[in-house]
Amino acid sequence: MPLIEIKNLTKKFDDFTAVDDLSLEINEGEIFGLLGPNGAGKTTTLSMLATLLPPTSGNAVINGFDVAKHPTQVRRSIGFVFQDPSSDDLLTGRENLYLHALMYGVKDSEIDKKIDEGLKLVDLTDKQNIRMRKYSGGMRRRLELARGFLHSPKILFLDEPTLGLDPQTRENLWEYIKRLSTENKITIILTTHYMEEADELCDRIAIIDHGKLVALDTPVNFKKSLGGDLVTIKTKKPDLPEIQKMDYVKHVQYKGDVLSLTVNDAGSHLQKILENVGEAENVELHSPTLQDVFLKLTGRQIREGSDEGEGGWMTRTMHSESR
Amino acid sequence: MLNINSELKGLYAIWYRELLVFMREPSRLIGAIIQPLLWLVIFGTGLGSIIEPGAVSGTNYQQFLFPGILVMTVLFGSLFFGLYIILDKRIDFLKEVLVAPLNKSTMFFGKALGGSTDGLLQIIILMILGAIFFGIHFSLLTIILTFVIIILLLIAVTSLGLAIGSIMESPEGFGLISSFVIFPLFFLSGALFPVTNLPTWLRVIVTINPVSYAVDALRSVILGITSYGLPLDFTVLIAFTVIMVMVGTWAFKRIKL
Ligand SMILES: Nc1ncnc2c1ncn2[C@@H]1O[C@H](COP(=O)(O)OP(=O)(O)OP(=O)(O)O)[C@@H](O)[C@H]1O
Ligand SMILES: [Mg+2]
C-alpha cells in the first residue's frame, strides 16, 4: 500500500483553481518530485497534504490517515521545510531547533542529542548560538532543513529546498537530502523548478502545470523519451560521409560552419566523432534535460522570463585546444 | 488520543518563544512603560491641578488614576500583541507552529499566555514605580489580588488581540480595527474619571463595558474605592475572560494563511 495516496485533490481559491483534480500515489522510501513553474500549485498541494489548507474536493491519505478527518495524526507523521523563511530571527539556530523539538514531541532525553546531530549534519555546529538574523540565506536554509527532520518524521515535505542558493551550497544540500533518505529511510516529497535538482534527487517526478498533472515518470525515462544527445561542433572541414556512416549518429546537419548531430550516448563516442571533423573550434554537448521534457510536454519553458542563469542546465561547453 | 504531556510541552515552547523574543527587544518593554508613565506624570499632574484634593473619592488624582493607567497598559500593550500573529503570517513561522502535532487550542493558549506574560512584566515594573514615586501602598494581599485581576484582564485582551490578528491580513487593517475596539473600551471604562456622577447615557455605556469592572476591581483593591463591589467585578471579569478566550480560539482555528 502506498504511504501517500492523493485522490482527485482539488483546491479552489474563489473561482481560481490552484490544484486541479490531482491524483498520485507515493511509496515508502521514495524521493518524489513535484516539478512545475511558478504558480503551478506545488505549495498549495503540499499545504493540503500537511493539513494547512482544507481541500475543496478530493482527499489525501497520509500514513493511513485522512488529512481532513485525522489532521493531528497526519501532522504527527510529517515534517515540513517551508518555501519561505520560517524561523525566528531573534532566536539562535539552536533555540529554533529546541522550540521545534518541544512542539513536535521529541522525547526530553533525546532533545539535546538530536539537536547536536542535526547541527552536525548541516554543518552549523559552530554557528548554533548566533541569532538567525545574522545567518546567510544558505545557513538559514540548512538550519530549516535540519529542523524539518529533527523529530524523525516518517514523511518529509521540502518546498523548494534550494531556492536561491549558490550552486555549491545546493550540491551540499543535495548530499544531505540523499543521506537522509538512505540512512533514515524517510519518504521525501520535494517541489522544485530546478530541473537539475529533480533529476539528481528524485526517484520519480510528477510534472504539474496549472494545477494539473502533466506527466509522471522516472527522470531516466523522461529523458529517454526525447531521443539522443545533441552535439554541436563549429568546424570548417568535417568529414561528413565518414560521420554519416557511424551508427550511433542519428541525424546530421551542416550549415554555415556549424555541424549539428544527434547522437546516442554522445559521451562515449565524442572522441571518435571529433577525429573526423577536422579543426574544431568549439564543441557543445547537450544532453536532453528535464527542461527539454518540460518544453515538449507543455510547450513552455519551465520559468517564463527565465532568470535561470545559474548554470543549472546540462550544457557543457568544451573549447578544444589544439587538435 | 490527546497526549497531555506533549500538549504541555508545546504550550511551554510557544510561551517560551514569546518570552525570549520579548526579552531580546528591550525597546518593546521600555516603550510599553514610558507611555503609561507619561500619562501618570503629565495627565495626572495637569488634570490633578484643577481637581480639588479629595474631589475624586478622597484620593489625589494621580493615585486615583493609577489603577486606570494599569488597565491602559494592559489594553494597549496586549491588544497590540495580536499584531505579532500577522507578522508571523508574513513569514512561514506560523506554518511551523500550525504543522506541529498539537491541538489548535494549545497553540492559541500558548500564544495568549506569552503575550500575557509580557504584559505582566510591564505591570510589575509600573507597580514598583507606583509604589516608589506615586505613594501607592501595596500590602501582600493587594499585590496578590492585583495580579489576579491583571492576569484575567491580560488573558482577555490578549485573546481579543489575537482574534483580530487571526482574522486580519495586514498590519494596517489590524491597526484600524484595534483602534475601533480599544479607544471605546478604554475611555468609556471609568479609567480616567469616577463613574458615580455621570449623566445616565454615559453611565449606561460604562456599565456595559466589561473593562469598567477591571478598573473598579483594581481601584477597590489598591485604593479601597468601589462602585460595583468586588464580587460583581470578578464575576464580570471572569466571564469576559472566558468569552474572549473562546472567541480567540475560534478565530485562531479559522486562521487564513
Ligand atoms: N491563499 C491564496 N489565495 C488565492 N490564491 C492563491 C492562494 N495561495 C496560492 N494562490 C494561487 O494559487 C496558485 C498556485 O500557487 P502555489 O503557491 O501553490 O504555486 P507554486 O507552484 O508553489 O509556485 P512557486 O513556484 O512560485 O512557489 C497561484 O496562482 C497563486 O496565486
Ligand atoms: Mg511554492
mmCIF file of N, CA, C and O in Angstrom, chain B residues 59-139:
data_model
loop_
_atom_site.group_PDB
_atom_site.id
_atom_site.type_symbol
_atom_site.label_atom_id
_atom_site.label_comp_id
_atom_site.label_asym_id
_atom_site.label_seq_id
_atom_site.Cartn_x
_atom_site.Cartn_y
_atom_site.Cartn_z
ATOM 1 N N THR B 59 -9.033 60.699 47.184
ATOM 2 C CA THR B 59 -7.597 60.479 46.994
ATOM 3 C C THR B 59 -7.074 61.582 46.098
ATOM 4 O O THR B 59 -7.857 62.333 45.518
ATOM 5 N N ASN B 60 -5.758 61.683 45.973
ATOM 6 C CA ASN B 60 -5.290 62.642 44.977
ATOM 7 C C ASN B 60 -5.465 62.035 43.590
ATOM 8 O O ASN B 60 -5.544 60.817 43.427
ATOM 9 N N TYR B 61 -5.528 62.895 42.578
ATOM 10 C CA TYR B 61 -5.937 62.419 41.263
ATOM 11 C C TYR B 61 -4.942 61.425 40.669
ATOM 12 O O TYR B 61 -5.322 60.461 40.014
ATOM 13 N N GLN B 62 -3.663 61.671 40.948
ATOM 14 C CA GLN B 62 -2.666 60.758 40.424
ATOM 15 C C GLN B 62 -2.874 59.336 40.943
ATOM 16 O O GLN B 62 -2.801 58.369 40.191
ATOM 17 N N GLN B 63 -3.140 59.256 42.241
ATOM 18 C CA GLN B 63 -3.384 57.931 42.810
ATOM 19 C C GLN B 63 -4.665 57.329 42.255
ATOM 20 O O GLN B 63 -4.738 56.142 41.941
ATOM 21 N N PHE B 64 -5.657 58.184 42.120
ATOM 22 C CA PHE B 64 -6.928 57.731 41.562
ATOM 23 C C PHE B 64 -6.714 57.176 40.150
ATOM 24 O O PHE B 64 -7.316 56.187 39.739
ATOM 25 N N LEU B 65 -5.831 57.839 39.424
ATOM 26 C CA LEU B 65 -5.578 57.477 38.038
ATOM 27 C C LEU B 65 -4.795 56.169 37.913
ATOM 28 O O LEU B 65 -4.899 55.457 36.905
ATOM 29 N N PHE B 66 -4.016 55.854 38.962
ATOM 30 C CA PHE B 66 -3.064 54.743 38.845
ATOM 31 C C PHE B 66 -3.692 53.417 38.380
ATOM 32 O O PHE B 66 -3.215 52.819 37.406
ATOM 33 N N PRO B 67 -4.762 52.954 39.010
ATOM 34 C CA PRO B 67 -5.372 51.697 38.527
ATOM 35 C C PRO B 67 -5.815 51.806 37.075
ATOM 36 O O PRO B 67 -5.659 50.849 36.292
ATOM 37 N N GLY B 68 -6.341 52.971 36.712
ATOM 38 C CA GLY B 68 -6.775 53.175 35.327
ATOM 39 C C GLY B 68 -5.609 53.073 34.363
ATOM 40 O O GLY B 68 -5.739 52.553 33.245
ATOM 41 N N ILE B 69 -4.448 53.559 34.815
ATOM 42 C CA ILE B 69 -3.275 53.506 33.940
ATOM 43 C C ILE B 69 -2.765 52.072 33.813
ATOM 44 O O ILE B 69 -2.293 51.655 32.743
ATOM 45 N N LEU B 70 -2.876 51.293 34.875
ATOM 46 C CA LEU B 70 -2.535 49.865 34.761
ATOM 47 C C LEU B 70 -3.418 49.214 33.693
ATOM 48 O O LEU B 70 -2.942 48.466 32.836
ATOM 49 N N VAL B 71 -4.698 49.516 33.756
ATOM 50 C CA VAL B 71 -5.621 48.945 32.771
ATOM 51 C C VAL B 71 -5.268 49.416 31.367
ATOM 52 O O VAL B 71 -5.284 48.638 30.409
ATOM 53 N N MET B 72 -4.891 50.690 31.258
ATOM 54 C CA MET B 72 -4.493 51.214 29.956
ATOM 55 C C MET B 72 -3.294 50.449 29.402
ATOM 56 O O MET B 72 -3.262 50.076 28.228
ATOM 57 N N THR B 73 -2.320 50.199 30.257
ATOM 58 C CA THR B 73 -1.124 49.470 29.839
ATOM 59 C C THR B 73 -1.505 48.087 29.307
ATOM 60 O O THR B 73 -1.017 47.643 28.263
ATOM 61 N N VAL B 74 -2.388 47.431 30.043
ATOM 62 C CA VAL B 74 -2.833 46.103 29.601
ATOM 63 C C VAL B 74 -3.548 46.204 28.260
ATOM 64 O O VAL B 74 -3.248 45.463 27.318
ATOM 65 N N LEU B 75 -4.496 47.153 28.178
ATOM 66 C CA LEU B 75 -5.300 47.246 26.961
ATOM 67 C C LEU B 75 -4.432 47.487 25.741
ATOM 68 O O LEU B 75 -4.486 46.746 24.766
ATOM 69 N N PHE B 76 -3.628 48.539 25.798
ATOM 70 C CA PHE B 76 -2.881 48.917 24.601
ATOM 71 C C PHE B 76 -1.778 47.905 24.304
ATOM 72 O O PHE B 76 -1.595 47.497 23.164
ATOM 73 N N GLY B 77 -1.058 47.486 25.340
ATOM 74 C CA GLY B 77 0.040 46.539 25.130
ATOM 75 C C GLY B 77 -0.457 45.202 24.622
ATOM 76 O O GLY B 77 0.059 44.649 23.649
ATOM 77 N N SER B 78 -1.477 44.661 25.253
ATOM 78 C CA SER B 78 -1.874 43.285 24.941
ATOM 79 C C SER B 78 -2.686 43.184 23.667
ATOM 80 O O SER B 78 -2.591 42.198 22.950
ATOM 81 N N LEU B 79 -3.479 44.199 23.389
ATOM 82 C CA LEU B 79 -4.222 44.133 22.140
ATOM 83 C C LEU B 79 -3.232 44.191 20.976
ATOM 84 O O LEU B 79 -3.330 43.444 20.005
ATOM 85 N N PHE B 80 -2.245 45.061 21.140
ATOM 86 C CA PHE B 80 -1.214 45.230 20.123
ATOM 87 C C PHE B 80 -0.442 43.931 19.875
ATOM 88 O O PHE B 80 0.052 43.684 18.782
ATOM 89 N N PHE B 81 -0.362 43.108 20.902
ATOM 90 C CA PHE B 81 0.349 41.834 20.780
ATOM 91 C C PHE B 81 -0.205 40.996 19.622
ATOM 92 O O PHE B 81 0.528 40.224 18.998
ATOM 93 N N GLY B 82 -1.498 41.145 19.341
ATOM 94 C CA GLY B 82 -2.111 40.403 18.238
ATOM 95 C C GLY B 82 -1.458 40.686 16.900
ATOM 96 O O GLY B 82 -1.523 39.879 15.974
ATOM 97 N N LEU B 83 -0.795 41.843 16.816
ATOM 98 C CA LEU B 83 -0.103 42.203 15.582
ATOM 99 C C LEU B 83 0.988 41.185 15.240
ATOM 100 O O LEU B 83 1.262 40.916 14.082
ATOM 101 N N TYR B 84 1.598 40.612 16.278
ATOM 102 C CA TYR B 84 2.690 39.685 16.019
ATOM 103 C C TYR B 84 2.225 38.445 15.275
ATOM 104 O O TYR B 84 3.006 37.791 14.592
ATOM 105 N N ILE B 85 0.951 38.111 15.412
ATOM 106 C CA ILE B 85 0.465 36.947 14.695
ATOM 107 C C ILE B 85 0.411 37.250 13.195
ATOM 108 O O ILE B 85 0.636 36.386 12.352
ATOM 109 N N ILE B 86 0.152 38.527 12.880
ATOM 110 C CA ILE B 86 0.167 38.919 11.470
ATOM 111 C C ILE B 86 1.600 38.902 10.942
ATOM 112 O O ILE B 86 1.858 38.462 9.827
ATOM 113 N N LEU B 87 2.537 39.337 11.765
ATOM 114 C CA LEU B 87 3.932 39.300 11.333
ATOM 115 C C LEU B 87 4.405 37.853 11.164
ATOM 116 O O LEU B 87 5.150 37.544 10.236
ATOM 117 N N ASP B 88 3.944 36.960 12.022
ATOM 118 C CA ASP B 88 4.273 35.538 11.865
ATOM 119 C C ASP B 88 3.670 34.961 10.596
ATOM 120 O O ASP B 88 4.212 34.042 9.993
ATOM 121 N N LYS B 89 2.498 35.504 10.210
ATOM 122 C CA LYS B 89 1.858 35.038 8.983
ATOM 123 C C LYS B 89 2.683 35.445 7.774
ATOM 124 O O LYS B 89 2.699 34.754 6.771
ATOM 125 N N ARG B 90 3.330 36.606 7.876
ATOM 126 C CA ARG B 90 4.070 37.121 6.717
ATOM 127 C C ARG B 90 5.270 36.249 6.395
ATOM 128 O O ARG B 90 5.641 36.118 5.242
ATOM 129 N N ILE B 91 5.935 35.720 7.435
ATOM 130 C CA ILE B 91 6.918 34.689 7.150
ATOM 131 C C ILE B 91 6.213 33.356 7.391
ATOM 132 O O ILE B 91 5.050 33.333 7.744
ATOM 133 N N ASP B 92 6.908 32.277 7.181
ATOM 134 C CA ASP B 92 6.255 30.984 7.345
ATOM 135 C C ASP B 92 6.340 30.455 8.772
ATOM 136 O O ASP B 92 6.043 29.303 9.021
ATOM 137 N N PHE B 93 6.743 31.312 9.742
ATOM 138 C CA PHE B 93 6.865 30.799 11.101
ATOM 139 C C PHE B 93 5.538 30.261 11.616
ATOM 140 O O PHE B 93 5.479 29.253 12.307
ATOM 141 N N LEU B 94 4.465 30.949 11.262
ATOM 142 C CA LEU B 94 3.164 30.491 11.726
ATOM 143 C C LEU B 94 2.873 29.068 11.240
ATOM 144 O O LEU B 94 2.311 28.261 11.967
ATOM 145 N N LYS B 95 3.301 28.780 9.998
ATOM 146 C CA LYS B 95 3.088 27.421 9.481
ATOM 147 C C LYS B 95 3.866 26.405 10.301
ATOM 148 O O LYS B 95 3.391 25.307 10.546
ATOM 149 N N GLU B 96 5.084 26.797 10.693
ATOM 150 C CA GLU B 96 5.908 25.902 11.520
ATOM 151 C C GLU B 96 5.138 25.517 12.785
ATOM 152 O O GLU B 96 5.183 24.380 13.235
ATOM 153 N N VAL B 97 4.405 26.459 13.352
ATOM 154 C CA VAL B 97 3.603 26.155 14.538
ATOM 155 C C VAL B 97 2.372 25.341 14.153
ATOM 156 O O VAL B 97 2.041 24.348 14.797
ATOM 157 N N LEU B 98 1.729 25.750 13.065
ATOM 158 C CA LEU B 98 0.461 25.106 12.695
ATOM 159 C C LEU B 98 0.629 23.662 12.231
ATOM 160 O O LEU B 98 -0.305 22.873 12.312
ATOM 161 N N VAL B 99 1.818 23.311 11.733
ATOM 162 C CA VAL B 99 2.028 21.933 11.301
ATOM 163 C C VAL B 99 2.404 21.036 12.487
ATOM 164 O O VAL B 99 2.351 19.817 12.405
ATOM 165 N N ALA B 100 2.756 21.645 13.615
ATOM 166 C CA ALA B 100 3.104 20.842 14.796
ATOM 167 C C ALA B 100 1.914 19.986 15.205
ATOM 168 O O ALA B 100 0.766 20.412 15.077
ATOM 169 N N PRO B 101 2.189 18.765 15.662
ATOM 170 C CA PRO B 101 1.086 17.875 16.034
ATOM 171 C C PRO B 101 0.479 18.263 17.375
ATOM 172 O O PRO B 101 0.484 17.498 18.330
ATOM 173 N N LEU B 102 -0.031 19.461 17.448
ATOM 174 C CA LEU B 102 -0.622 19.962 18.687
ATOM 175 C C LEU B 102 -2.051 20.376 18.421
ATOM 176 O O LEU B 102 -2.416 20.717 17.295
ATOM 177 N N ASN B 103 -2.829 20.383 19.498
ATOM 178 C CA ASN B 103 -4.177 20.893 19.405
ATOM 179 C C ASN B 103 -4.134 22.396 19.119
ATOM 180 O O ASN B 103 -3.300 23.110 19.659
ATOM 181 N N LYS B 104 -5.060 22.879 18.280
ATOM 182 C CA LYS B 104 -5.080 24.304 17.949
ATOM 183 C C LYS B 104 -5.289 25.162 19.203
ATOM 184 O O LYS B 104 -4.739 26.255 19.322
ATOM 185 N N SER B 105 -6.082 24.657 20.146
ATOM 186 C CA SER B 105 -6.319 25.431 21.373
ATOM 187 C C SER B 105 -5.022 25.595 22.155
ATOM 188 O O SER B 105 -4.782 26.636 22.761
ATOM 189 N N THR B 106 -4.195 24.564 22.121
ATOM 190 C CA THR B 106 -2.905 24.650 22.805
ATOM 191 C C THR B 106 -2.052 25.752 22.196
ATOM 192 O O THR B 106 -1.449 26.562 22.901
ATOM 193 N N MET B 107 -2.011 25.774 20.854
ATOM 194 C CA MET B 107 -1.220 26.799 20.173
ATOM 195 C C MET B 107 -1.740 28.181 20.557
ATOM 196 O O MET B 107 -0.976 29.088 20.889
ATOM 197 N N PHE B 108 -3.056 28.329 20.522
ATOM 198 C CA PHE B 108 -3.635 29.628 20.836
ATOM 199 C C PHE B 108 -3.321 30.029 22.268
ATOM 200 O O PHE B 108 -2.903 31.148 22.538
ATOM 201 N N PHE B 109 -3.484 29.088 23.167
ATOM 202 C CA PHE B 109 -3.309 29.416 24.576
ATOM 203 C C PHE B 109 -1.846 29.736 24.900
ATOM 204 O O PHE B 109 -1.557 30.617 25.698
ATOM 205 N N GLY B 110 -0.922 29.026 24.237
ATOM 206 C CA GLY B 110 0.493 29.328 24.419
ATOM 207 C C GLY B 110 0.808 30.758 24.023
ATOM 208 O O GLY B 110 1.522 31.486 24.714
ATOM 209 N N LYS B 111 0.248 31.142 22.904
ATOM 210 C CA LYS B 111 0.444 32.494 22.395
ATOM 211 C C LYS B 111 -0.170 33.514 23.366
ATOM 212 O O LYS B 111 0.452 34.524 23.708
ATOM 213 N N ALA B 112 -1.394 33.242 23.814
ATOM 214 C CA ALA B 112 -2.071 34.165 24.718
ATOM 215 C C ALA B 112 -1.303 34.291 26.036
ATOM 216 O O ALA B 112 -1.140 35.396 26.576
ATOM 217 N N LEU B 113 -0.807 33.164 26.525
ATOM 218 C CA LEU B 113 -0.032 33.220 27.771
ATOM 219 C C LEU B 113 1.272 33.981 27.574
ATOM 220 O O LEU B 113 1.704 34.731 28.453
ATOM 221 N N GLY B 114 1.890 33.789 26.403
ATOM 222 C CA GLY B 114 3.117 34.527 26.104
ATOM 223 C C GLY B 114 2.879 36.022 26.152
ATOM 224 O O GLY B 114 3.606 36.768 26.816
ATOM 225 N N GLY B 115 1.836 36.468 25.452
ATOM 226 C CA GLY B 115 1.510 37.895 25.445
ATOM 227 C C GLY B 115 1.177 38.388 26.838
ATOM 228 O O GLY B 115 1.568 39.484 27.238
ATOM 229 N N SER B 116 0.459 37.565 27.608
ATOM 230 C CA SER B 116 0.072 37.963 28.954
ATOM 231 C C SER B 116 1.296 38.098 29.857
ATOM 232 O O SER B 116 1.361 38.978 30.712
ATOM 233 N N THR B 117 2.276 37.219 29.642
ATOM 234 C CA THR B 117 3.489 37.300 30.459
ATOM 235 C C THR B 117 4.236 38.601 30.178
ATOM 236 O O THR B 117 4.686 39.287 31.107
ATOM 237 N N ASP B 118 4.340 38.948 28.896
ATOM 238 C CA ASP B 118 4.960 40.229 28.550
ATOM 239 C C ASP B 118 4.263 41.352 29.301
ATOM 240 O O ASP B 118 4.894 42.225 29.905
ATOM 241 N N GLY B 119 2.923 41.340 29.230
ATOM 242 C CA GLY B 119 2.139 42.397 29.872
ATOM 243 C C GLY B 119 2.360 42.419 31.375
ATOM 244 O O GLY B 119 2.492 43.495 31.985
ATOM 245 N N LEU B 120 2.426 41.240 31.965
ATOM 246 C CA LEU B 120 2.590 41.169 33.415
ATOM 247 C C LEU B 120 3.927 41.777 33.845
ATOM 248 O O LEU B 120 4.009 42.474 34.866
ATOM 249 N N LEU B 121 4.959 41.539 33.057
ATOM 250 C CA LEU B 121 6.268 42.122 33.381
ATOM 251 C C LEU B 121 6.177 43.656 33.386
ATOM 252 O O LEU B 121 6.728 44.320 34.263
ATOM 253 N N GLN B 122 5.465 44.196 32.407
ATOM 254 C CA GLN B 122 5.297 45.653 32.363
ATOM 255 C C GLN B 122 4.553 46.156 33.591
ATOM 256 O O GLN B 122 4.909 47.168 34.193
ATOM 257 N N ILE B 123 3.503 45.420 33.944
ATOM 258 C CA ILE B 123 2.693 45.843 35.087
ATOM 259 C C ILE B 123 3.514 45.807 36.377
ATOM 260 O O ILE B 123 3.423 46.712 37.215
ATOM 261 N N ILE B 124 4.334 44.772 36.526
ATOM 262 C CA ILE B 124 5.149 44.676 37.747
ATOM 263 C C ILE B 124 6.062 45.897 37.862
ATOM 264 O O ILE B 124 6.178 46.511 38.929
ATOM 265 N N ILE B 125 6.661 46.259 36.741
ATOM 266 C CA ILE B 125 7.550 47.436 36.777
ATOM 267 C C ILE B 125 6.759 48.693 37.138
ATOM 268 O O ILE B 125 7.182 49.497 37.974
ATOM 269 N N LEU B 126 5.580 48.830 36.543
ATOM 270 C CA LEU B 126 4.757 50.008 36.855
ATOM 271 C C LEU B 126 4.348 50.023 38.330
ATOM 272 O O LEU B 126 4.287 51.088 38.957
ATOM 273 N N MET B 127 4.049 48.848 38.876
ATOM 274 C CA MET B 127 3.639 48.800 40.282
ATOM 275 C C MET B 127 4.784 49.235 41.187
ATOM 276 O O MET B 127 4.587 49.969 42.161
ATOM 277 N N ILE B 128 5.983 48.792 40.827
ATOM 278 C CA ILE B 128 7.148 49.197 41.634
ATOM 279 C C ILE B 128 7.335 50.715 41.552
ATOM 280 O O ILE B 128 7.495 51.398 42.567
ATOM 281 N N LEU B 129 7.258 51.246 40.338
ATOM 282 C CA LEU B 129 7.401 52.689 40.175
ATOM 283 C C LEU B 129 6.288 53.425 40.915
ATOM 284 O O LEU B 129 6.517 54.472 41.529
ATOM 285 N N GLY B 130 5.072 52.861 40.836
ATOM 286 C CA GLY B 130 3.933 53.480 41.521
ATOM 287 C C GLY B 130 4.153 53.557 43.026
ATOM 288 O O GLY B 130 3.843 54.558 43.672
ATOM 289 N N ALA B 131 4.706 52.477 43.551
ATOM 290 C CA ALA B 131 4.946 52.447 44.991
ATOM 291 C C ALA B 131 6.025 53.450 45.374
ATOM 292 O O ALA B 131 5.926 54.143 46.402
ATOM 293 N N ILE B 132 7.044 53.572 44.535
ATOM 294 C CA ILE B 132 8.156 54.461 44.883
ATOM 295 C C ILE B 132 7.799 55.932 44.659
ATOM 296 O O ILE B 132 7.999 56.769 45.526
ATOM 297 N N PHE B 133 7.228 56.244 43.499
ATOM 298 C CA PHE B 133 7.070 57.657 43.131
ATOM 299 C C PHE B 133 5.675 58.233 43.362
ATOM 300 O O PHE B 133 5.507 59.434 43.445
ATOM 301 N N PHE B 134 4.654 57.397 43.403
ATOM 302 C CA PHE B 134 3.310 57.963 43.496
ATOM 303 C C PHE B 134 2.615 57.611 44.807
ATOM 304 O O PHE B 134 1.413 57.782 44.946
ATOM 305 N N GLY B 135 3.386 57.085 45.731
ATOM 306 C CA GLY B 135 2.845 56.840 47.059
ATOM 307 C C GLY B 135 1.723 55.821 47.108
ATOM 308 O O GLY B 135 0.817 55.907 47.941
ATOM 309 N N ILE B 136 1.743 54.855 46.190
ATOM 310 C CA ILE B 136 0.734 53.798 46.250
ATOM 311 C C ILE B 136 1.201 52.767 47.276
ATOM 312 O O ILE B 136 2.362 52.346 47.251
ATOM 313 N N HIS B 137 0.288 52.383 48.151
ATOM 314 C CA HIS B 137 0.680 51.418 49.159
ATOM 315 C C HIS B 137 0.204 50.023 48.772
ATOM 316 O O HIS B 137 -0.963 49.813 48.472
ATOM 317 N N PHE B 138 1.134 49.071 48.724
ATOM 318 C CA PHE B 138 0.768 47.697 48.392
ATOM 319 C C PHE B 138 0.997 46.776 49.581
ATOM 320 O O PHE B 138 2.126 46.657 50.057
ATOM 321 N N SER B 139 -0.059 46.130 50.046
ATOM 322 C CA SER B 139 0.142 45.048 51.016
ATOM 323 C C SER B 139 0.263 43.750 50.225
ATOM 324 O O SER B 139 0.022 43.735 49.013
#
